[in-house]
């Protein structure tokens, strides 16, 4: 990006160590933007899933999955993106990390049509739904069971391509009706990995 140095100190150290500096510099120059261009904005508008990476103040990391109808990731302008936080398990792992450390990484992948990905890195803040709607009236309307309690507003610092070489081509299937916002244990997946059963076994 003009006037700034792309990449971390660790990236540059390894580029020198492994002899990839020239290749990396070409990628930085050709592909890394400090904003969302029109093609990226169009891509985001048709995306229905995202992977969100956060870390707390100690650097302990968490990766979460977010999904919704296409357009649930809302581009406010070329340097600002917002995504909704729906009612979940109450842990607030991602939001808790953002409260301590605002840096976030978002990965969007199109597994179906173009087999391409988009990285968005930036600084995030938590905004109440009512407050954000007061300033951004074009936000997607709330749908029963999918009402946003909060939004994560991200100031874009980097946006760049994730190449298609290893992205699998998936064929979408018809989606069954889901119970959004439910506390029904079975509908949420139950004890799929047996964690609760294991904990109960240790108590006995």
PDB file of N, CA, C and O in Angstrom, residues 23 59 70 92 116-117 121 141-142 146 149 180 184 198:
ATOM      1  N   UNK A  23       9.062 -12.232  -4.626  1.00  0.00           N
ATOM      2  CA  UNK A  23       7.723 -12.743  -4.925  1.00  0.00           C
ATOM      3  C   UNK A  23       6.685 -12.103  -4.011  1.00  0.00           C
ATOM      4  O   UNK A  23       5.599 -11.728  -4.439  1.00  0.00           O
ATOM      5  N   UNK A  59      -2.761 -12.539  22.988  1.00  0.00           N
ATOM      6  CA  UNK A  59      -2.471 -13.205  21.728  1.00  0.00           C
ATOM      7  C   UNK A  59      -3.113 -14.567  21.589  1.00  0.00           C
ATOM      8  O   UNK A  59      -2.877 -15.269  20.600  1.00  0.00           O
ATOM      9  N   UNK A  70     -27.196 -13.765   1.798  1.00  0.00           N
ATOM     10  CA  UNK A  70     -26.267 -12.898   1.065  1.00  0.00           C
ATOM     11  C   UNK A  70     -26.537 -11.434   1.387  1.00  0.00           C
ATOM     12  O   UNK A  70     -27.681 -10.990   1.397  1.00  0.00           O
ATOM     13  N   UNK A  92     -19.649 -15.216  23.894  1.00  0.00           N
ATOM     14  CA  UNK A  92     -19.085 -13.989  23.310  1.00  0.00           C
ATOM     15  C   UNK A  92     -17.564 -14.073  23.153  1.00  0.00           C
ATOM     16  O   UNK A  92     -16.824 -13.128  23.476  1.00  0.00           O
ATOM     17  N   UNK A 116     -12.791 -18.605  -5.296  1.00  0.00           N
ATOM     18  CA  UNK A 116     -11.813 -17.576  -4.968  1.00  0.00           C
ATOM     19  C   UNK A 116     -12.106 -17.078  -3.564  1.00  0.00           C
ATOM     20  O   UNK A 116     -13.224 -17.206  -3.065  1.00  0.00           O
ATOM     21  N   UNK A 117     -11.097 -16.513  -2.910  1.00  0.00           N
ATOM     22  CA  UNK A 117     -11.296 -16.016  -1.549  1.00  0.00           C
ATOM     23  C   UNK A 117     -10.874 -14.565  -1.423  1.00  0.00           C
ATOM     24  O   UNK A 117     -10.164 -14.012  -2.277  1.00  0.00           O
ATOM     25  N   UNK A 121      -8.541  -7.543   6.613  1.00  0.00           N
ATOM     26  CA  UNK A 121      -7.971  -7.323   7.937  1.00  0.00           C
ATOM     27  C   UNK A 121      -8.246  -5.887   8.355  1.00  0.00           C
ATOM     28  O   UNK A 121      -8.220  -4.975   7.529  1.00  0.00           O
ATOM     29  N   UNK A 141     -32.534  -5.521   6.809  1.00  0.00           N
ATOM     30  CA  UNK A 141     -33.637  -5.549   7.769  1.00  0.00           C
ATOM     31  C   UNK A 141     -33.554  -6.794   8.648  1.00  0.00           C
ATOM     32  O   UNK A 141     -33.058  -7.841   8.220  1.00  0.00           O
ATOM     33  N   UNK A 142     -34.012  -6.665   9.876  1.00  0.00           N
ATOM     34  CA  UNK A 142     -34.052  -7.810  10.793  1.00  0.00           C
ATOM     35  C   UNK A 142     -35.099  -8.810  10.317  1.00  0.00           C
ATOM     36  O   UNK A 142     -36.165  -8.432   9.843  1.00  0.00           O
ATOM     37  N   UNK A 146     -33.451 -13.862  13.368  1.00  0.00           N
ATOM     38  CA  UNK A 146     -32.113 -13.431  12.953  1.00  0.00           C
ATOM     39  C   UNK A 146     -31.910 -11.942  13.237  1.00  0.00           C
ATOM     40  O   UNK A 146     -31.266 -11.248  12.467  1.00  0.00           O
ATOM     41  N   UNK A 149     -28.222  -8.493  17.588  1.00  0.00           N
ATOM     42  CA  UNK A 149     -28.151  -7.830  18.892  1.00  0.00           C
ATOM     43  C   UNK A 149     -27.093  -6.736  18.867  1.00  0.00           C
ATOM     44  O   UNK A 149     -27.257  -5.684  19.483  1.00  0.00           O
ATOM     45  N   UNK A 180     -33.459 -20.655  13.916  1.00  0.00           N
ATOM     46  CA  UNK A 180     -32.530 -19.603  14.303  1.00  0.00           C
ATOM     47  C   UNK A 180     -32.891 -19.052  15.677  1.00  0.00           C
ATOM     48  O   UNK A 180     -34.059 -18.899  16.014  1.00  0.00           O
ATOM     49  N   UNK A 184     -32.990 -24.825  21.829  1.00  0.00           N
ATOM     50  CA  UNK A 184     -33.232 -26.259  21.749  1.00  0.00           C
ATOM     51  C   UNK A 184     -31.916 -26.987  21.499  1.00  0.00           C
ATOM     52  O   UNK A 184     -31.250 -26.775  20.490  1.00  0.00           O
ATOM     53  N   UNK A 198     -18.507 -36.684  28.439  1.00  0.00           N
ATOM     54  CA  UNK A 198     -17.194 -36.945  29.037  1.00  0.00           C
ATOM     55  C   UNK A 198     -17.065 -36.257  30.381  1.00  0.00           C
ATOM     56  O   UNK A 198     -16.572 -36.841  31.358  1.00  0.00           O
TER      57      UNK A 198
END
